[in-house]
Short mmCIF file of C-alpha atoms and ligand atoms in Angstrom, two decimals:
data_model
loop_
_atom_site.label_atom_id
_atom_site.label_comp_id
_atom_site.label_asym_id
_atom_site.label_seq_id
_atom_site.Cartn_x
_atom_site.Cartn_y
_atom_site.Cartn_z
CA MET A 1 4.21 27.34 -38.31
CA HIS A 2 4.41 25.91 -34.85
CA ILE A 3 6.47 26.82 -31.84
CA LYS A 4 10.03 25.64 -32.03
CA LYS A 5 12.18 26.49 -29.06
CA GLN A 6 15.78 27.25 -29.74
CA ARG A 7 18.02 24.60 -28.25
CA LEU A 8 21.77 24.95 -28.08
CA LEU A 9 23.09 21.41 -27.72
CA THR A 10 26.67 21.69 -28.93
CA PRO A 11 29.87 20.95 -26.96
CA GLY A 12 30.59 24.67 -26.89
CA PRO A 13 28.83 26.94 -26.78
CA THR A 14 26.71 25.00 -24.34
CA PRO A 15 23.27 25.81 -22.88
CA LEU A 16 23.39 28.91 -20.70
CA TYR A 17 22.59 28.88 -17.01
CA PRO A 18 19.70 31.39 -16.80
CA PRO A 19 20.76 33.21 -13.59
CA ALA A 20 24.18 33.75 -15.19
CA LEU A 21 22.51 35.27 -18.21
CA HIS A 22 20.44 37.56 -16.00
CA ALA A 23 23.56 38.66 -14.11
CA MET A 24 24.89 40.10 -17.36
CA MET A 25 22.23 42.79 -17.22
CA ALA A 26 24.19 44.50 -14.45
CA SER A 27 26.98 45.30 -16.92
CA ASP A 28 26.63 49.07 -16.48
CA ILE A 29 29.52 48.95 -14.09
CA HIS A 30 33.03 50.39 -14.34
CA HIS A 31 35.81 47.85 -14.05
CA ARG A 32 38.09 50.01 -11.89
CA THR A 33 35.63 50.30 -9.03
CA ALA A 34 35.56 48.42 -5.75
CA ASP A 35 32.23 46.87 -6.75
CA PHE A 36 33.65 45.26 -9.83
CA GLN A 37 36.97 44.39 -8.23
CA ASN A 38 35.02 42.39 -5.67
CA VAL A 39 33.25 40.51 -8.44
CA TYR A 40 36.58 39.87 -10.17
CA LYS A 41 38.41 38.71 -7.07
CA THR A 42 35.56 36.41 -6.12
CA ALA A 43 35.45 34.94 -9.62
CA LEU A 44 39.18 34.21 -9.57
CA ALA A 45 38.99 32.66 -6.09
CA ASP A 46 35.98 30.55 -7.07
CA LEU A 47 37.72 29.42 -10.26
CA LYS A 48 40.64 28.27 -8.16
CA GLU A 49 38.32 26.36 -5.88
CA VAL A 50 36.41 24.77 -8.75
CA PHE A 51 39.62 23.84 -10.59
CA GLY A 52 40.82 22.40 -7.28
CA THR A 53 44.32 23.82 -7.45
CA SER A 54 46.71 25.92 -5.42
CA ASN A 55 48.40 27.08 -8.61
CA ASP A 56 47.72 30.55 -9.98
CA VAL A 57 44.52 30.83 -11.98
CA LEU A 58 44.22 33.72 -14.42
CA MET A 59 41.72 34.74 -17.04
CA PHE A 60 41.79 36.54 -20.36
CA ALA A 61 39.15 38.18 -22.47
CA ALA A 62 39.46 35.64 -25.27
CA SER A 63 38.04 32.37 -26.45
CA GLY A 64 39.90 29.31 -25.20
CA THR A 65 42.47 29.50 -27.98
CA GLY A 66 43.73 32.78 -26.50
CA ALA A 67 44.95 30.92 -23.42
CA MET A 68 46.52 28.21 -25.60
CA ASP A 69 48.38 30.96 -27.44
CA ALA A 70 49.42 32.53 -24.12
CA ALA A 71 50.77 29.25 -22.80
CA VAL A 72 53.12 28.95 -25.75
CA SER A 73 54.15 32.60 -26.10
CA ASN A 74 54.84 33.09 -22.37
CA LEU A 75 56.51 29.85 -21.37
CA PHE A 76 58.69 28.84 -24.32
CA SER A 77 61.53 30.09 -26.47
CA ARG A 78 62.05 29.95 -30.20
CA GLY A 79 63.52 26.59 -31.16
CA ASP A 80 62.41 24.84 -27.97
CA GLU A 81 61.80 21.13 -28.45
CA VAL A 82 58.27 20.11 -27.52
CA ILE A 83 56.00 17.12 -27.90
CA VAL A 84 52.53 17.71 -29.29
CA CYS A 85 49.96 14.95 -28.81
CA THR A 86 47.24 15.26 -31.39
CA ALA A 87 44.14 13.15 -31.73
CA GLY A 88 41.90 15.52 -33.64
CA LYS A 89 41.14 19.06 -34.65
CA PHE A 90 42.16 20.65 -31.36
CA GLY A 91 45.41 18.73 -31.15
CA GLU A 92 46.20 20.06 -34.60
CA ARG A 93 45.67 23.53 -33.13
CA TRP A 94 48.50 22.93 -30.63
CA ALA A 95 50.73 21.88 -33.51
CA GLU A 96 49.80 25.02 -35.45
CA ILE A 97 50.45 27.34 -32.51
CA ALA A 98 53.79 25.67 -31.81
CA LYS A 99 54.71 26.11 -35.46
CA ALA A 100 53.57 29.73 -35.53
CA TYR A 101 55.95 30.51 -32.66
CA GLY A 102 58.87 28.60 -34.10
CA LEU A 103 58.97 25.70 -31.64
CA LYS A 104 60.48 22.41 -32.77
CA ALA A 105 57.50 20.11 -32.36
CA ASN A 106 57.61 16.34 -32.33
CA VAL A 107 53.98 15.68 -33.27
CA LEU A 108 52.58 12.40 -31.95
CA LYS A 109 49.54 11.88 -34.09
CA ALA A 110 46.69 9.52 -33.39
CA GLU A 111 43.98 8.85 -35.94
CA TYR A 112 40.69 10.64 -35.37
CA GLY A 113 38.83 8.57 -32.79
CA ASP A 114 42.01 7.20 -31.24
CA VAL A 115 44.21 8.64 -28.53
CA VAL A 116 47.92 9.12 -27.99
CA THR A 117 48.97 6.47 -25.50
CA PRO A 118 51.24 7.10 -22.49
CA GLN A 119 53.67 4.59 -24.01
CA ARG A 120 54.19 6.79 -27.05
CA VAL A 121 54.79 9.85 -24.89
CA GLN A 122 57.22 7.88 -22.75
CA GLN A 123 59.18 6.86 -25.85
CA ALA A 124 59.16 10.40 -27.23
CA LEU A 125 60.43 11.78 -23.93
CA ALA A 126 63.19 9.18 -23.90
CA ASP A 127 64.11 10.06 -27.50
CA GLY A 128 64.05 13.79 -26.76
CA PRO A 129 65.84 14.47 -23.48
CA LYS A 130 65.79 18.21 -24.24
CA THR A 131 61.98 18.33 -24.43
CA ARG A 132 60.72 21.53 -22.78
CA GLY A 133 57.01 20.89 -22.97
CA VAL A 134 54.29 18.35 -23.72
CA PHE A 135 50.97 19.54 -25.13
CA ILE A 136 47.72 17.62 -25.10
CA GLN A 137 43.92 17.80 -25.02
CA ALA A 138 42.35 16.24 -21.94
CA SER A 139 39.21 15.76 -23.98
CA GLU A 140 39.44 15.98 -27.78
CA THR A 141 36.10 17.59 -28.54
CA SER A 142 36.27 16.91 -32.26
CA THR A 143 36.14 13.14 -31.77
CA GLY A 144 34.76 12.63 -28.25
CA ALA A 145 37.92 10.84 -27.10
CA GLU A 146 39.61 11.37 -23.75
CA HIS A 147 43.35 11.14 -23.05
CA ASP A 148 44.89 9.38 -20.08
CA VAL A 149 46.04 12.65 -18.59
CA LYS A 150 47.08 11.19 -15.26
CA ALA A 151 49.39 8.57 -16.70
CA ILE A 152 51.00 11.00 -19.13
CA ALA A 153 51.40 13.62 -16.39
CA SER A 154 53.35 11.17 -14.26
CA LEU A 155 55.80 10.66 -17.14
CA VAL A 156 56.24 14.35 -17.85
CA ALA A 157 56.65 15.16 -14.16
CA LYS A 158 59.89 13.16 -14.12
CA THR A 159 61.44 15.44 -16.74
CA ASP A 160 62.24 19.12 -17.11
CA ALA A 161 59.32 19.51 -19.50
CA ILE A 162 56.08 21.16 -18.46
CA PHE A 163 52.75 19.51 -19.17
CA VAL A 164 50.32 21.85 -20.91
CA VAL A 165 46.76 20.56 -20.94
CA ASP A 166 43.95 21.96 -23.02
CA ALA A 167 41.16 20.97 -20.65
CA ILE A 168 38.63 23.24 -22.30
CA THR A 169 36.13 20.37 -22.45
CA GLY A 170 37.96 18.22 -19.88
CA LEU A 171 37.14 20.50 -16.96
CA GLY A 172 33.81 19.48 -15.51
CA THR A 173 33.65 16.21 -17.44
CA MET A 174 36.60 14.16 -16.17
CA PRO A 175 38.70 14.04 -13.02
CA LEU A 176 41.72 16.35 -13.32
CA ASP A 177 43.80 16.63 -10.20
CA ILE A 178 45.95 19.57 -11.20
CA ASP A 179 48.23 19.64 -8.17
CA ASP A 180 48.60 15.92 -7.40
CA TRP A 181 49.06 14.84 -10.99
CA GLY A 182 51.39 17.73 -11.81
CA LEU A 183 49.42 19.46 -14.56
CA ASP A 184 51.57 22.54 -15.06
CA VAL A 185 49.22 24.48 -17.27
CA VAL A 186 45.50 23.79 -17.51
CA ILE A 187 43.29 25.73 -19.86
CA GLY A 188 39.54 26.25 -19.73
CA GLY A 189 36.96 28.26 -21.63
CA SER A 190 33.75 29.97 -20.54
CA GLN A 191 31.46 28.50 -23.21
CA LYS A 192 32.03 24.87 -22.22
CA ALA A 193 31.20 23.39 -18.78
CA PHE A 194 31.00 26.89 -17.27
CA MET A 195 27.56 27.42 -18.83
CA ILE A 196 28.11 31.02 -19.98
CA PRO A 197 28.73 32.54 -23.42
CA PRO A 198 32.11 32.44 -25.18
CA GLY A 199 34.72 35.09 -24.46
CA LEU A 200 36.66 34.12 -21.34
CA ALA A 201 39.72 31.88 -21.27
CA PHE A 202 41.13 30.46 -18.05
CA ILE A 203 44.65 29.27 -17.39
CA THR A 204 46.42 27.77 -14.39
CA VAL A 205 50.18 28.10 -14.01
CA SER A 206 52.34 25.92 -11.75
CA ALA A 207 55.62 26.92 -10.10
CA LYS A 208 57.46 24.74 -12.63
CA ALA A 209 55.72 26.56 -15.47
CA TRP A 210 56.54 29.99 -14.04
CA LYS A 211 60.16 28.87 -13.89
CA HIS A 212 60.03 28.06 -17.63
CA GLY A 213 58.58 31.51 -18.17
CA GLU A 214 61.62 33.17 -16.65
CA THR A 215 63.85 32.18 -19.55
CA ALA A 216 61.20 32.26 -22.27
CA ASP A 217 61.95 34.67 -25.09
CA LEU A 218 58.95 34.56 -27.40
CA PRO A 219 57.25 37.88 -28.10
CA HIS A 220 53.86 38.59 -26.55
CA TYR A 221 51.98 41.65 -25.44
CA TYR A 222 48.23 41.31 -24.76
CA PHE A 223 48.47 37.79 -23.35
CA ASP A 224 51.08 38.43 -20.67
CA LEU A 225 50.85 35.89 -17.86
CA LYS A 226 53.26 37.68 -15.52
CA LYS A 227 51.54 41.01 -15.96
CA GLU A 228 48.15 39.37 -15.57
CA LYS A 229 49.21 37.69 -12.34
CA LYS A 230 50.43 40.98 -10.92
CA SER A 231 47.11 42.59 -11.81
CA ALA A 232 45.08 39.67 -10.48
CA ASP A 233 46.93 39.76 -7.17
CA ALA A 234 45.74 43.35 -6.84
CA GLY A 235 42.17 42.38 -7.75
CA ASP A 236 42.38 43.78 -11.25
CA SER A 237 42.75 42.66 -14.82
CA SER A 238 45.53 44.11 -16.95
CA TRP A 239 43.21 45.41 -19.63
CA THR A 240 39.54 46.24 -19.72
CA PRO A 241 37.94 42.96 -18.67
CA ALA A 242 34.86 41.38 -20.26
CA THR A 243 32.69 42.69 -17.42
CA SER A 244 29.42 41.20 -18.62
CA LEU A 245 30.92 37.72 -18.91
CA ILE A 246 32.63 37.97 -15.55
CA LEU A 247 29.31 38.87 -13.94
CA ALA A 248 27.83 35.79 -15.58
CA LEU A 249 30.80 33.69 -14.51
CA GLY A 250 30.34 34.73 -10.88
CA GLU A 251 26.78 33.44 -10.94
CA ALA A 252 27.69 30.21 -12.73
CA LEU A 253 30.55 29.49 -10.33
CA LYS A 254 28.21 29.90 -7.38
CA TYR A 255 26.02 27.23 -8.94
CA ILE A 256 28.93 24.92 -9.77
CA LYS A 257 30.22 25.25 -6.21
CA LYS A 258 26.78 24.46 -4.86
CA ILE A 259 26.53 21.33 -6.99
CA GLY A 260 30.18 20.46 -6.42
CA MET A 261 32.76 19.78 -9.11
CA PRO A 262 32.78 15.99 -8.54
CA GLN A 263 29.03 15.95 -9.07
CA MET A 264 29.34 18.12 -12.17
CA ILE A 265 31.72 15.51 -13.54
CA GLU A 266 29.43 12.72 -12.48
CA ASN A 267 26.54 14.49 -14.19
CA ALA A 268 28.40 14.55 -17.50
CA GLN A 269 29.51 10.93 -17.04
CA LEU A 270 25.96 9.78 -16.37
CA LEU A 271 24.55 11.59 -19.38
CA ALA A 272 27.36 10.24 -21.54
CA CYS A 273 26.70 6.69 -20.34
CA ALA A 274 22.97 7.04 -20.94
CA THR A 275 23.63 8.36 -24.43
CA ARG A 276 25.96 5.49 -25.27
CA ARG A 277 23.31 3.04 -24.16
CA ALA A 278 20.77 4.70 -26.40
CA VAL A 279 23.16 4.80 -29.33
CA GLU A 280 23.74 1.08 -29.01
CA ALA A 281 20.01 0.37 -28.68
CA LEU A 282 19.44 2.28 -31.91
CA GLY A 283 21.98 0.15 -33.72
CA LEU A 284 24.32 3.06 -34.31
CA GLU A 285 28.06 2.96 -33.93
CA LEU A 286 30.01 5.00 -31.42
CA PHE A 287 32.99 6.94 -32.66
CA ALA A 288 36.08 6.94 -30.39
CA ALA A 289 34.73 3.79 -28.74
CA GLY A 290 38.13 2.89 -27.29
CA SER A 291 38.43 5.94 -25.04
CA PRO A 292 35.10 7.72 -24.97
CA GLY A 293 35.05 10.87 -22.86
CA SER A 294 32.07 12.39 -21.10
CA ALA A 295 32.16 15.85 -22.64
CA VAL A 296 30.66 14.75 -25.90
CA THR A 297 29.54 11.52 -27.52
CA ALA A 298 30.45 11.20 -31.17
CA VAL A 299 28.25 8.87 -33.19
CA ARG A 300 28.70 7.58 -36.71
CA ALA A 301 25.83 8.37 -39.04
CA PRO A 302 24.08 5.22 -40.32
CA LYS A 303 25.58 3.77 -43.51
CA GLY A 304 24.57 5.81 -46.52
CA MET A 305 23.39 8.79 -44.49
CA ASP A 306 25.33 12.04 -44.27
CA SER A 307 25.52 13.20 -40.66
CA GLY A 308 24.76 16.68 -41.99
CA VAL A 309 21.23 15.45 -42.71
CA ILE A 310 20.79 14.59 -39.04
CA VAL A 311 22.23 17.91 -37.91
CA LYS A 312 19.99 19.82 -40.31
CA ASP A 313 16.91 17.87 -39.31
CA PHE A 314 17.56 18.58 -35.63
CA ARG A 315 17.51 22.26 -36.48
CA ASN A 316 14.55 22.19 -38.86
CA ARG A 317 12.29 19.92 -36.84
CA PHE A 318 13.27 20.70 -33.26
CA GLY A 319 15.15 24.01 -33.29
CA ALA A 320 18.11 22.14 -31.88
CA ILE A 321 21.68 22.91 -32.82
CA ILE A 322 23.84 19.82 -32.54
CA ALA A 323 27.40 19.44 -33.78
CA ASN A 324 28.49 17.85 -37.04
CA GLY A 325 31.93 16.29 -37.34
CA GLN A 326 34.78 18.77 -37.76
CA GLY A 327 37.39 18.77 -40.47
CA SER A 328 37.70 15.39 -42.12
CA MET A 329 34.92 13.98 -39.91
CA GLN A 330 32.30 16.32 -41.33
CA GLY A 331 29.38 14.37 -42.74
CA LYS A 332 30.54 11.17 -41.03
CA ILE A 333 29.71 11.73 -37.37
CA PHE A 334 27.43 13.89 -35.27
CA ARG A 335 28.21 14.87 -31.70
CA ILE A 336 25.97 14.95 -28.65
CA ALA A 337 27.19 17.21 -25.83
CA HIS A 338 26.99 16.48 -22.09
CA LEU A 339 29.15 19.18 -20.54
CA GLY A 340 27.69 21.93 -18.43
CA TYR A 341 24.02 22.69 -18.08
CA PHE A 342 22.56 19.41 -19.38
CA ASP A 343 20.29 17.01 -17.55
CA PHE A 344 18.54 13.68 -18.08
CA ALA A 345 15.41 15.28 -19.53
CA ASP A 346 17.64 16.82 -22.21
CA VAL A 347 18.98 13.37 -23.10
CA LEU A 348 15.49 11.86 -23.23
CA SER A 349 14.26 14.54 -25.57
CA LEU A 350 17.37 14.45 -27.71
CA ILE A 351 17.25 10.68 -28.15
CA ALA A 352 13.51 10.77 -28.87
CA SER A 353 14.16 13.46 -31.49
CA LEU A 354 17.01 11.42 -32.96
CA GLU A 355 14.74 8.39 -33.34
CA ILE A 356 12.21 10.46 -35.28
CA ILE A 357 14.93 11.89 -37.49
CA LEU A 358 16.47 8.49 -38.21
CA LYS A 359 13.10 6.97 -39.06
CA ALA A 360 12.01 9.92 -41.18
CA ASN A 361 15.22 9.49 -43.16
CA GLY A 362 14.67 5.83 -43.86
CA HIS A 363 16.81 4.27 -41.14
CA ASP A 364 15.26 1.17 -39.66
CA VAL A 365 14.62 2.12 -36.05
CA LYS A 366 12.12 0.94 -33.48
CA LEU A 367 10.67 4.11 -32.02
CA GLY A 368 11.22 4.28 -28.30
CA SER A 369 14.11 1.82 -28.17
CA GLY A 370 16.76 4.47 -27.55
CA VAL A 371 14.53 6.34 -25.11
CA ALA A 372 13.87 3.12 -23.20
CA ALA A 373 17.62 2.54 -22.90
CA VAL A 374 18.02 5.99 -21.34
CA GLN A 375 15.11 5.35 -19.00
CA GLU A 376 16.52 1.99 -17.91
CA PHE A 377 19.93 3.51 -17.37
CA TYR A 378 18.47 6.37 -15.38
CA LEU A 379 16.65 3.99 -13.04
CA SER A 380 19.61 1.68 -12.52
CA ALA A 381 22.13 4.51 -12.13
CA MET A 382 19.98 6.33 -9.61
CA GLY A 383 19.56 3.05 -7.75
CA GLN A 384 23.35 2.70 -7.54
CA LYS A 385 23.90 6.26 -6.59
CA LYS A 386 24.28 5.68 -2.86
CA SER A 387 27.32 3.51 -3.46
CA CYS A 388 29.03 6.26 -5.38
CA SER A 389 31.80 7.82 -3.35
CA ARG A 390 31.24 11.54 -3.03
CA ASP A 391 34.55 12.65 -1.64
CA GLY A 392 36.82 12.04 -4.58
CA HIS A 393 36.94 13.43 -8.08
CA GLY A 394 33.99 12.02 -9.89
CA CYS A 395 32.77 8.49 -9.85
CA GLY A 396 34.49 6.89 -12.78
CA THR A 397 33.87 3.37 -11.57
CA ALA A 398 30.37 3.92 -10.27
CA TRP A 399 28.69 2.84 -13.50
CA PRO A 400 30.46 -0.40 -14.40
CA ASN A 401 27.85 -1.17 -17.01
CA CYS A 402 28.43 2.07 -18.80
CA PRO A 403 30.53 0.92 -21.74
CA LEU A 404 28.11 -0.31 -24.28
CA HIS A 405 29.88 -2.94 -26.13
CA SER A 406 29.84 -6.42 -24.77
CA ALA A 407 32.19 -6.88 -21.83
CA SER A 408 34.61 -8.93 -23.90
CA SER A 409 35.16 -6.27 -26.53
CA THR A 410 38.44 -4.42 -26.45
CA ALA A 411 36.59 -1.12 -26.37
CA ALA A 412 34.83 -2.01 -23.17
CA LYS A 413 38.02 -3.35 -21.67
CA SER A 414 40.06 -0.30 -22.40
CA VAL A 415 37.35 1.93 -20.96
CA LYS A 416 37.34 -0.15 -17.80
CA GLU A 417 41.09 0.03 -17.51
CA ARG A 418 41.04 3.76 -17.95
CA GLU A 419 38.28 4.25 -15.45
CA THR A 420 40.31 2.39 -12.88
CA VAL A 421 43.24 4.69 -13.59
CA ASN A 422 41.00 7.71 -13.20
CA VAL A 423 40.00 6.92 -9.65
C1 PLP B 501 36.27 24.66 -27.67
C2 PLP B 501 37.63 24.12 -27.59
C3 PLP B 501 38.77 24.93 -27.72
C4 PLP B 501 38.73 26.42 -27.83
O1 PLP B 501 38.18 26.91 -28.93
P1 PLP B 501 37.79 28.42 -28.95
O2 PLP B 501 36.97 28.54 -30.16
O3 PLP B 501 39.02 29.23 -29.00
O4 PLP B 501 37.04 28.70 -27.67
C5 PLP B 501 40.02 24.36 -27.59
N1 PLP B 501 40.15 23.05 -27.33
C6 PLP B 501 39.09 22.25 -27.18
C7 PLP B 501 39.33 20.81 -26.86
C8 PLP B 501 37.80 22.74 -27.30
O5 PLP B 501 36.75 21.95 -27.14
#
């Protein structure tokens, strides 16, 4: 047996930021003390800064789904008409939560790998003038696709509906201007771009959303936004908080602030672009090629090969945990994560490992071709870096050669169009 380091390379949980992990060792602290209240208040203020919003930002001891649940149970009433945009496994979750709480959901479904277009939302809003809410994923982690959040937000903002965005893998991987775009509720989770273990859910609430909450009649107890806001304003959490995770969060947020959120986004975008280059060089096919996001790159397994073989081989040969497809995509795609604590060296090693795995499983691959594509991209992207504007949200147009398919392909075109929208 030889040394095999454990490598967590999934789009949640993501690799942990070591100082955050070390901070958890100070967990022998009581939550109703000034010491901890300082940690808590700082974490909430830093979250607000990193999210870039003046809306309220609250957190729950829960995985991300807890905040999704809270958004529905606190801001809606039984029988409310809502629009649910679903483009994969997590969109289906919105539909399930809406159903569980008795909302009347108009589900706009896109095939896995596709996205729900602003045009469809516009039509649905026109057809449903009583719509109280629109639900979406900024980044659909199960397929790697990214929604045009900005365009859809501008449509919803003109109505009485609130826009509820699961940005659990959107935060830190794509520009999301919560206040300017009018994103009423934005949800995040600790185990994604925040580089710490699972167990904290974040949620922002706009004035428009609070207004919805005033007339909402759905039952809730633990996930109580109003109660949580009152507590947070006093520097407390309503219930016993996940102290160890909040200590970790404090450390991670310090790091994210030091790097800067736009650069965090740029980091994910660069790694995603490099990965797409490598995937093309290896003769593999991108999944969700029309609207690829930067949280995760989904790749089709070569013809005749189950993607589970690739996932298993990553684990057996390299101690690396990468993600298979979820639901109906299982066995068909594998997913390479970019969000959070990932860097170029990670991509180089991952692509080199992938080449070995493909070759060992009989796929015709020229060793080094994917790695070379990453190396070339690294050099050209770093050369361009000075021209990348640093004041805005990310640098969506800074890597015009990012989309892999030839410039004339519709995939490349739609990516370009979207990147223009994003800036
Ligand atoms: C990870 C994730 C979630 C939350 O899942 P949990 O298991 O509850 O943390 C929700 N939406 C998206 C898009 C995700 O990637």
